[in-house]
Short mmCIF file of C-alpha atoms and ligand atoms in Angstrom, two decimals:
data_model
loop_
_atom_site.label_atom_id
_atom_site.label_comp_id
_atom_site.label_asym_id
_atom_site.label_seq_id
_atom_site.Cartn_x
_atom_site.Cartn_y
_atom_site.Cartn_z
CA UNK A 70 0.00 0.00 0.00
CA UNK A 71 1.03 3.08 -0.80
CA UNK A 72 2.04 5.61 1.63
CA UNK A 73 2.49 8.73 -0.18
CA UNK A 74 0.93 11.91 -0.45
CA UNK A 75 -0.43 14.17 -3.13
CA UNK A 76 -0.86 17.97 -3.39
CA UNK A 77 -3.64 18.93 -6.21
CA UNK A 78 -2.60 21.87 -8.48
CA UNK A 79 -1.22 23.11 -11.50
CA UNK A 80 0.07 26.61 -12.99
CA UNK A 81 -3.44 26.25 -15.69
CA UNK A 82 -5.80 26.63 -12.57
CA UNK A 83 -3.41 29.38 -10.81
CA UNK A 84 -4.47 31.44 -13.72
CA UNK A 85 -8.07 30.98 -13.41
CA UNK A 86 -10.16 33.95 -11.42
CA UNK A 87 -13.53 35.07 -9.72
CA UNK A 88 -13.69 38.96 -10.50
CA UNK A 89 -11.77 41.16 -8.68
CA UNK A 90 -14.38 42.63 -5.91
CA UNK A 91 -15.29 38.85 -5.27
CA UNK A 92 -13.90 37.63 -1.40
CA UNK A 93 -13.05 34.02 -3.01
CA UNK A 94 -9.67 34.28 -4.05
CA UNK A 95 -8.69 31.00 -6.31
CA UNK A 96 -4.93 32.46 -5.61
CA UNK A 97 -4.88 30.55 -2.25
CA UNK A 98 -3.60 27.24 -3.61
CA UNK A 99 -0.95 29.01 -5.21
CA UNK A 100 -0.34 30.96 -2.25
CA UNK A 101 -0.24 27.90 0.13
CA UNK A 102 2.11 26.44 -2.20
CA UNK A 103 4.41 29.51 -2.25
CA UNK A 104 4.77 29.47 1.63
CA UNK A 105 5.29 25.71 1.52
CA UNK A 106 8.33 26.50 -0.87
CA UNK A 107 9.92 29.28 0.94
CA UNK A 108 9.67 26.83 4.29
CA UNK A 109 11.31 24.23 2.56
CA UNK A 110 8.30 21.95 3.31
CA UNK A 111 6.75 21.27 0.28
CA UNK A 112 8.93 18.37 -0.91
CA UNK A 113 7.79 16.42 2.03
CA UNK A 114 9.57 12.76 1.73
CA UNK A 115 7.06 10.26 0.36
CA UNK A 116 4.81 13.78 -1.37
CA UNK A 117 4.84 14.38 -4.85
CA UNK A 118 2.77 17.12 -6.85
CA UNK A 119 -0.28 16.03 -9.47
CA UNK A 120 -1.76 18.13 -11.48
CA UNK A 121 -5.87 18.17 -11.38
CA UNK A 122 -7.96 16.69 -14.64
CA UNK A 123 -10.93 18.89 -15.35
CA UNK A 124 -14.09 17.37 -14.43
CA UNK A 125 -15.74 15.67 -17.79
CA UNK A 126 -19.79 15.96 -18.35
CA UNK A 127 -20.16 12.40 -17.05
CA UNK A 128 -18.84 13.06 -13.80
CA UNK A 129 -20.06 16.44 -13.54
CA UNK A 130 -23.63 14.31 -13.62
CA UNK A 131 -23.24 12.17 -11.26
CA UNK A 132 -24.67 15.14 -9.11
CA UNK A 133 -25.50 17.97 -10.92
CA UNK A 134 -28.42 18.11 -14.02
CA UNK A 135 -27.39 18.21 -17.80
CA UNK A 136 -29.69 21.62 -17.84
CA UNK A 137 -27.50 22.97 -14.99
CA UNK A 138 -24.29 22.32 -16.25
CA UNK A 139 -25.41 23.53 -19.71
CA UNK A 140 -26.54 27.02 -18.08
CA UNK A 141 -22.85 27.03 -16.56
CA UNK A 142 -21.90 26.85 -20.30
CA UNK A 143 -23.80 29.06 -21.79
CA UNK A 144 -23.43 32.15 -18.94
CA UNK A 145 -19.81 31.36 -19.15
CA UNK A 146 -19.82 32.83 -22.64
CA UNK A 147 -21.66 35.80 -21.73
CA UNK A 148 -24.45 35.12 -22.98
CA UNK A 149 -27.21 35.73 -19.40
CA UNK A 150 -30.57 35.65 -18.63
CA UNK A 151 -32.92 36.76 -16.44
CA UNK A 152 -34.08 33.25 -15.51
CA UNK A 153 -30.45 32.48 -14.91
CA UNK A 154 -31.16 34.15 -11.23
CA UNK A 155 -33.31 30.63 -10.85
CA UNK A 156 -30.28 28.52 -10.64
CA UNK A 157 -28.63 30.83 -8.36
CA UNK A 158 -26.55 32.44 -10.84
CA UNK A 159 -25.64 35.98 -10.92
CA UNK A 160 -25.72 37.24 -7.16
CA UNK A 161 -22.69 39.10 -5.20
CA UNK A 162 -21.60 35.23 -4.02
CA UNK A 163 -22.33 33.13 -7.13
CA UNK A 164 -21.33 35.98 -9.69
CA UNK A 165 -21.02 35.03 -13.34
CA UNK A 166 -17.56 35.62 -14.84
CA UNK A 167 -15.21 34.85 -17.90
CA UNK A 168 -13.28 32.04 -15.70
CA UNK A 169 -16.58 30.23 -14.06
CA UNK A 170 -16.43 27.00 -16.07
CA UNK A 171 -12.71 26.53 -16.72
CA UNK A 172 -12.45 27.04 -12.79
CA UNK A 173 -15.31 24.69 -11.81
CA UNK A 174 -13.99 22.24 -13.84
CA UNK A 175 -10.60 22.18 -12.94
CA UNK A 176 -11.35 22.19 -9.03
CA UNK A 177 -13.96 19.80 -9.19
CA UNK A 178 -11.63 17.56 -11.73
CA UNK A 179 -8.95 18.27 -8.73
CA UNK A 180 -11.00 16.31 -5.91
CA UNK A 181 -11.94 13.51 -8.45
CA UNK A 182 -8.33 13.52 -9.24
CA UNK A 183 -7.69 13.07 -5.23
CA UNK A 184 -10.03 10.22 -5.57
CA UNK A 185 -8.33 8.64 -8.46
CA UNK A 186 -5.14 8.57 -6.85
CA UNK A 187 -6.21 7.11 -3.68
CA UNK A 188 -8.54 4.23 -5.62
CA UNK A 189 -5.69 3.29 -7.84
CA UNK A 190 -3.08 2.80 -4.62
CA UNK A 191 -0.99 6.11 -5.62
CA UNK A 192 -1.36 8.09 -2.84
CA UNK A 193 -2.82 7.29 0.46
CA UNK A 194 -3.25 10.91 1.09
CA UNK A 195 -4.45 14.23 -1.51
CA UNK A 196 -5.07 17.38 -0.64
CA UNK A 197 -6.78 19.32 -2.93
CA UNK A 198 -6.81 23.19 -1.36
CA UNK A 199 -8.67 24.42 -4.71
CA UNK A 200 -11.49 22.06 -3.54
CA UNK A 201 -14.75 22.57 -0.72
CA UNK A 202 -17.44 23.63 -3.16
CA UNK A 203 -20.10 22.07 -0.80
CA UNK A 204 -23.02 24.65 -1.56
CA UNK A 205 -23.56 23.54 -5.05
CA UNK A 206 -26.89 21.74 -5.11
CA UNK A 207 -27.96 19.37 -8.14
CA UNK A 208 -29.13 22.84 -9.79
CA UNK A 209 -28.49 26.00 -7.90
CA UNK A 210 -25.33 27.61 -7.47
CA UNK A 211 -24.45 29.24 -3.86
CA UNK A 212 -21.82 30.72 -1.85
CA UNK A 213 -19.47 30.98 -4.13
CA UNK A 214 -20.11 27.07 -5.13
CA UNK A 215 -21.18 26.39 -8.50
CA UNK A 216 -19.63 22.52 -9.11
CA UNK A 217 -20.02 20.44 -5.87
CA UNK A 218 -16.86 18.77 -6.42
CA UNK A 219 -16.93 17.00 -2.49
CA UNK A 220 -19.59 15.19 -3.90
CA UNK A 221 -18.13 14.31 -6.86
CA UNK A 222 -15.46 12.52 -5.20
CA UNK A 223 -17.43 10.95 -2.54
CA UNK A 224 -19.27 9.41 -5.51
CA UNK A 225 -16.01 8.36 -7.33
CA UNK A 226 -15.50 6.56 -3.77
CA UNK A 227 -18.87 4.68 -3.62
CA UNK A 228 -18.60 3.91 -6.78
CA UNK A 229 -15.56 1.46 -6.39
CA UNK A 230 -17.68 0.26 -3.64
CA UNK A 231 -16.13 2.56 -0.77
CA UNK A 232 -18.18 3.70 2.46
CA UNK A 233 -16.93 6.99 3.42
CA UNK A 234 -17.03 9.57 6.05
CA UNK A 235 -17.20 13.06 5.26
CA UNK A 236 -16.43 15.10 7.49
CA UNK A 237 -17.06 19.04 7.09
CA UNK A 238 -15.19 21.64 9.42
CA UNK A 239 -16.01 24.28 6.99
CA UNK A 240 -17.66 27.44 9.16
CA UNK A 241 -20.66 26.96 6.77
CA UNK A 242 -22.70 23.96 6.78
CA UNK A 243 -22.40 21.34 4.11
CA UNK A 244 -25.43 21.69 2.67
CA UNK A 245 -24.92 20.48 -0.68
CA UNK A 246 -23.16 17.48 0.53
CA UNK A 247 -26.17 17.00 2.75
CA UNK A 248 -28.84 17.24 0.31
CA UNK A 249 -26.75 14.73 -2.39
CA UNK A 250 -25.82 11.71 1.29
CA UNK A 251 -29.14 12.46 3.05
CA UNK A 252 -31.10 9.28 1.75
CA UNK A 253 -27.69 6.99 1.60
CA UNK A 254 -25.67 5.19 4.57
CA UNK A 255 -22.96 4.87 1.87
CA UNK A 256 -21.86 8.31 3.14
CA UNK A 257 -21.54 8.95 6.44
CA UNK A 258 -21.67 12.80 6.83
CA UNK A 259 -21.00 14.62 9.25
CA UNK A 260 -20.66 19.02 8.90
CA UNK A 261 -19.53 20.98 11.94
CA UNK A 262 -20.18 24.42 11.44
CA UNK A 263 -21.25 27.69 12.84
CA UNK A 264 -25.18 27.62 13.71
CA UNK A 265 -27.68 28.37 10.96
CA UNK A 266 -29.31 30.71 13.23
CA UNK A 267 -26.33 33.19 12.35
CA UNK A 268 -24.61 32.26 9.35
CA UNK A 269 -25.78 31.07 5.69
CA UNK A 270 -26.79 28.44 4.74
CA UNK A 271 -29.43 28.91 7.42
CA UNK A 272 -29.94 24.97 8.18
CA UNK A 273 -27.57 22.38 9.00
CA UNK A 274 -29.65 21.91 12.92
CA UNK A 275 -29.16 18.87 14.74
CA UNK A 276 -32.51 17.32 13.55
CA UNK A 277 -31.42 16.95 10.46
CA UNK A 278 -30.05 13.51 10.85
CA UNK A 279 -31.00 11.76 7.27
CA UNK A 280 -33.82 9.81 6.11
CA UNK A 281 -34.60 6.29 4.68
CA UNK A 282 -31.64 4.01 4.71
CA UNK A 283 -30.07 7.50 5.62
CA UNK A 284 -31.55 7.72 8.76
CA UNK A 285 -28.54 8.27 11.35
CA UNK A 286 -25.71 8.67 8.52
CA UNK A 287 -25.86 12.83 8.29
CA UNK A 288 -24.49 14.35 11.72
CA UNK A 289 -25.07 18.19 11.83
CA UNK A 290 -23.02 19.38 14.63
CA UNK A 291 -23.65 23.70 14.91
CA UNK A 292 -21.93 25.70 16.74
CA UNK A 293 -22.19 28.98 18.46
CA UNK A 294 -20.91 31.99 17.44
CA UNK A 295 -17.58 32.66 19.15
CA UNK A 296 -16.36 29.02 19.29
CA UNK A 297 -13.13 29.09 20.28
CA UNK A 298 -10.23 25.79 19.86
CA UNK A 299 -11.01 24.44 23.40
CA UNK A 300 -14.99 24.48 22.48
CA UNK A 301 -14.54 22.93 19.20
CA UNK A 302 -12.02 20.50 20.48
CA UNK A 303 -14.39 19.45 23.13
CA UNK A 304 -17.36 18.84 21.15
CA UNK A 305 -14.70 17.29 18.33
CA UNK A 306 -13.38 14.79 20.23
CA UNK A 307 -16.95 14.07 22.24
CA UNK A 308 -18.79 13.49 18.77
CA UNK A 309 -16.31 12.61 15.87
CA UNK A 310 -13.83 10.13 16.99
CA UNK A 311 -16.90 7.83 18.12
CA UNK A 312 -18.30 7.96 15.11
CA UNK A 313 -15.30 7.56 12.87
CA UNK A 314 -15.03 4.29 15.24
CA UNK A 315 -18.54 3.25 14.68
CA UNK A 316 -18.79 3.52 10.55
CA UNK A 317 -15.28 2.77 10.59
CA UNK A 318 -14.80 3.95 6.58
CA UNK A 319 -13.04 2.60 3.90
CA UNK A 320 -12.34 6.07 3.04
CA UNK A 321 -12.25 9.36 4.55
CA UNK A 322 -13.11 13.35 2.80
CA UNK A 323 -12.12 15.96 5.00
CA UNK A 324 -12.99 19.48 3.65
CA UNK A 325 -11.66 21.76 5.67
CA UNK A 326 -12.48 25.77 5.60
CA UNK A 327 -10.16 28.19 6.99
CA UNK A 328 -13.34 30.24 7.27
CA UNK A 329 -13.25 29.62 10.48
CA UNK A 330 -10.26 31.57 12.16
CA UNK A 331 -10.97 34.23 14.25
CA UNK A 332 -11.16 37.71 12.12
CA UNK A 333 -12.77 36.20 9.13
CA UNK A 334 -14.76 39.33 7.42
CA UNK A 335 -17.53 36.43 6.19
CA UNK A 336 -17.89 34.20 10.03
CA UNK A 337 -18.27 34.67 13.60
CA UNK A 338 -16.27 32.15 15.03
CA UNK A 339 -12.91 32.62 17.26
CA UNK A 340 -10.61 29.44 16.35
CA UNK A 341 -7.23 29.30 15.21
CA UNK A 342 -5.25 26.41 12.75
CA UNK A 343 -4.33 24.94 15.17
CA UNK A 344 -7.32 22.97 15.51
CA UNK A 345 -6.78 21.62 11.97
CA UNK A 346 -3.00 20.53 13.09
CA UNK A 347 -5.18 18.49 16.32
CA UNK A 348 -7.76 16.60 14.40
CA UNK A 349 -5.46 15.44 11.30
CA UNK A 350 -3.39 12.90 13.27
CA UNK A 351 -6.61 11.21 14.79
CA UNK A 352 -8.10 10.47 11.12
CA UNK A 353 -5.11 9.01 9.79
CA UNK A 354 -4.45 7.25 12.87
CA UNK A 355 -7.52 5.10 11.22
CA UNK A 356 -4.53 4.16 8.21
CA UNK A 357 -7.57 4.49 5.97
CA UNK A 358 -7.06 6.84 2.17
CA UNK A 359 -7.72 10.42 2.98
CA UNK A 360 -8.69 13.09 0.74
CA UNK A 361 -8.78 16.64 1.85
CA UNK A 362 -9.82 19.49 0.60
CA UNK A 363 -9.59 23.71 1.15
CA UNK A 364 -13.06 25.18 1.21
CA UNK A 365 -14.15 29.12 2.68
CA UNK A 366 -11.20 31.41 4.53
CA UNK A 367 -11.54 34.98 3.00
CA UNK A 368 -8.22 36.38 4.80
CA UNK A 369 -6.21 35.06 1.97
CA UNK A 370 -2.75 34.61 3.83
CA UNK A 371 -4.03 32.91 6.79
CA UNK A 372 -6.03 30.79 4.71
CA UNK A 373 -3.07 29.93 2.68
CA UNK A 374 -0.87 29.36 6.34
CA UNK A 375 -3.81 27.22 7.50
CA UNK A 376 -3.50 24.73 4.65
CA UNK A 377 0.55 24.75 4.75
CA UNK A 378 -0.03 23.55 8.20
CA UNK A 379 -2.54 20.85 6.67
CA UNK A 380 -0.45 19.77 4.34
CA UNK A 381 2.73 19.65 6.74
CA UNK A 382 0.21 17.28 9.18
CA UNK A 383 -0.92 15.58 6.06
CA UNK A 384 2.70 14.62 5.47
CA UNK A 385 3.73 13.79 9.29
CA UNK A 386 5.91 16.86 9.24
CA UNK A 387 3.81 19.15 11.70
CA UNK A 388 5.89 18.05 14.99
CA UNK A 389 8.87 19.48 13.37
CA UNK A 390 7.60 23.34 13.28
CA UNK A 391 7.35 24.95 16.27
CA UNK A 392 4.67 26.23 17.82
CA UNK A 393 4.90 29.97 18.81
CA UNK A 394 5.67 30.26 22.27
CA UNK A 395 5.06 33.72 22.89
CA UNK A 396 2.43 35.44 25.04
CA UNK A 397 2.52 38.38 24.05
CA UNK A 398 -0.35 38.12 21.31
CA UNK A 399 -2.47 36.59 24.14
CA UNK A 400 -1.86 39.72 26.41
CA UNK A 401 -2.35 42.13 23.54
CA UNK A 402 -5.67 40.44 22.27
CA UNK A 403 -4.01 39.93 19.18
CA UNK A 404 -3.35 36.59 17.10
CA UNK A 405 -1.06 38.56 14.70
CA UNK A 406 1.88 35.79 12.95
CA UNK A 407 4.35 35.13 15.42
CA UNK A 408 7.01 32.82 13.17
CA UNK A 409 5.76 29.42 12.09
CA UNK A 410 2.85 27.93 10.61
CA UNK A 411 0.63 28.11 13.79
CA UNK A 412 -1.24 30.96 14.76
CA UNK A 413 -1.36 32.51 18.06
CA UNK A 414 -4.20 30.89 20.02
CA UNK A 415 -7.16 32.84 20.73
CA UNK A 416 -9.56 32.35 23.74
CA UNK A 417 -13.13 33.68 24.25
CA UNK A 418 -13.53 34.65 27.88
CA UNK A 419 -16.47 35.87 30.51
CA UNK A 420 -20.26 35.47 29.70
CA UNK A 421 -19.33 34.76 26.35
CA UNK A 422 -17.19 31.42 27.52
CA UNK A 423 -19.71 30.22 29.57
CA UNK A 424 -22.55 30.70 27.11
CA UNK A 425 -20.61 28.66 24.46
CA UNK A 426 -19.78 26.29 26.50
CA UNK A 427 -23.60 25.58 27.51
CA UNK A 428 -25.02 25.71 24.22
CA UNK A 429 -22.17 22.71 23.37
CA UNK A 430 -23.34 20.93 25.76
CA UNK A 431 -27.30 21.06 24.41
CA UNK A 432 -26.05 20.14 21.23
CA UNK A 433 -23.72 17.08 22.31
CA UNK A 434 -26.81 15.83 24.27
CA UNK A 435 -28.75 16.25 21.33
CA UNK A 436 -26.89 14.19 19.22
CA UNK A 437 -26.11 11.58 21.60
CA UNK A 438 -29.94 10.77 22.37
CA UNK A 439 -30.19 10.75 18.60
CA UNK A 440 -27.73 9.45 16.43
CA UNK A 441 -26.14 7.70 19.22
CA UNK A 442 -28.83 6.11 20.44
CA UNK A 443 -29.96 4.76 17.11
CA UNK A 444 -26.48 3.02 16.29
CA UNK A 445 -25.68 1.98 20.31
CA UNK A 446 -22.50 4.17 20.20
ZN1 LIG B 734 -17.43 28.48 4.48
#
């Protein structure tokens, strides 16, 4: 088996663009890249670089409608209509632009390329950080999300016969990966994400648990505004490591958002990287084929420092970077760059602490006399 892994990208999709006064900046891959370089950590031993295959109409389909992905064509050309607004095209987050095909395609065709590699014994790892598109729906665009290309590849998975768990820690719920796993216990899904009762897509509750043979195989996990690393750690490692146990995958999909550090213009939660350098090692602990993917994070270089540290984690490297050890960012109230690829922890304190911390513990309950119940975990 192999043990290797892969990082997604290519110079053709560094040169693909949403317009200018668009927050979603495709130049993070590249820019995660960069930083890997100039550390001297991107040659990893046992990593090598592939480049992603765009997404063909057949596997574009596997999801989305021929009508859809024929409007993508068409608006991609310039040529609009009014009716276009029906598919969720054309709005300040799903904007229509010269480079909305070529970039779908290629990012999508990046994930399934992730999935290739791991089916066919190449890699045991990918990380795709032009990937996360999880608000596509069969045919609506949204949030930026226009190809949902974490479906795709959990579909290339089940295909060869794979049961896979999803996992989301994108600040926005996975709502198109939801709607596409909901009926199925083929995918076990499973979104944290900052509570639809302040932050689009407005859903993603605990109820929300599947249906059918689904029923107990789609986890919504919300949290509160504010979360902080200690809060998401604790409901983390209450709610995720038993159920990774429990389905025990032959595969696991990982997007993961750097929407949600602290300071992101778009979220209101108060978490650092680090948390994505704490929950890496306990999925491949499970020596199972792990695709990952970027998602949100509209503060462009700490997105692109998050995913260096994921791909450093990815490749067993974190424990060699230091963590900063300084304070003085916590005195200050600042988690301004001190060295490294870690951020400066941040802590939410007072009223505010104690009011996360209670609302966790009303949705852990939730979920246990729920899901939990159901499969005796
Ligand atoms: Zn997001």
């Amino acid at each position: 088996m192999s043990d290797k892994t892969a990082f997604i990208h290519s110079d053709s999709i560094e040169r693909l663009h949403y317009p200018e006064a668009c927050p979603f900046k495709t130049e993070r891959a590249g820019m995660t890249k960069s930083l890997l370089r100039s550390m001297g950590l991107f040659d990893a031993p046992e990593s090598f670089e592939a480049a992603p295959v765009a997404a063909g109409e057949e596997d574009v389909c596997r999801f989305h409608t021929k009508e859809y992905l024929d409007i993508l064509k068409r608006v991609s050309t310039g040529n609009m209509t009014s009716g276009d607004l029906f598919y969720g095209l054309g709005t300040e987050e799903t904007p229509i632009f010269y480079d909305l095909l070529p970039y779908s395609l290629l990012a999508a065709g990046g994930t399934l390329t992730g999935a290739r590699l791991l089916l066919d014994g190449s890699a045991q790892r990918a990380f795709n950080p032009s990937g996360g598109f999880h608000h596509a729906l069969p045919e609506k665009a949204g949030g930026f999300c226009y190809i949902n290309d974490i479906v795709l590849g959990c579909r290339e998975l089940t295909r060869a016969g794979k049961r896979v768990f999803c996992l989301d820690i994108d600040a926005h719920h996975g709502n198109g990966t939801q709607e596409a796993f909901y009926n199925s216990d083929q995918v076990l899904t499973v979104s944290i994400h900052e509570s639809g009762k302040s932050l689009y897509p407005w859903g993603g509750f605990e109820d929300e648990i599947g249906a059918g043979k689904g029923k107990g195989y789609n986890v919504n996990i919300p949290i509160p505004s504010g979360t902080d690393d200690d809060a998401f750690l604790f409901i983390y490692n209450t709610l995720v490591p038993p159920l990774l146990d429990f389905y025990n995958p032959d595969a696991i999909v990982c997007e993961i958002g750097m929407d949600i550090l602290a300071g992101d213009p778009l979220t209101h939660l108060n978490m650092t990287n680090n948390v994505a350098a704490e929950i890496i090692p306990g999925l491949m602990q499970h020596h199972k084929p792990i695709l990952v993917t970027g998602g949100g994070g509209y503060i462009p270089k700490k997105t692109a420092r998050g995913w260096a540290l994921v791909w450093t984690a990815l490749c067993g490297q974190e424990s060699q970077i230091e963590e900063p050890l300084g304070m003085g960012g916590v005195f200050l109230g600042s988690n301004e760059w001190q060295g490294g690829l870690r951020d400066m922890r941040v802590y939410s304190r007072g009223t505010k602490h104690s009011g996360i911390h209670s609302e966790i513990a009303a949705t852990i309950t939730k979920i246990e006399s729920t899901v939990f119940a159901m499969h005796e975990i």
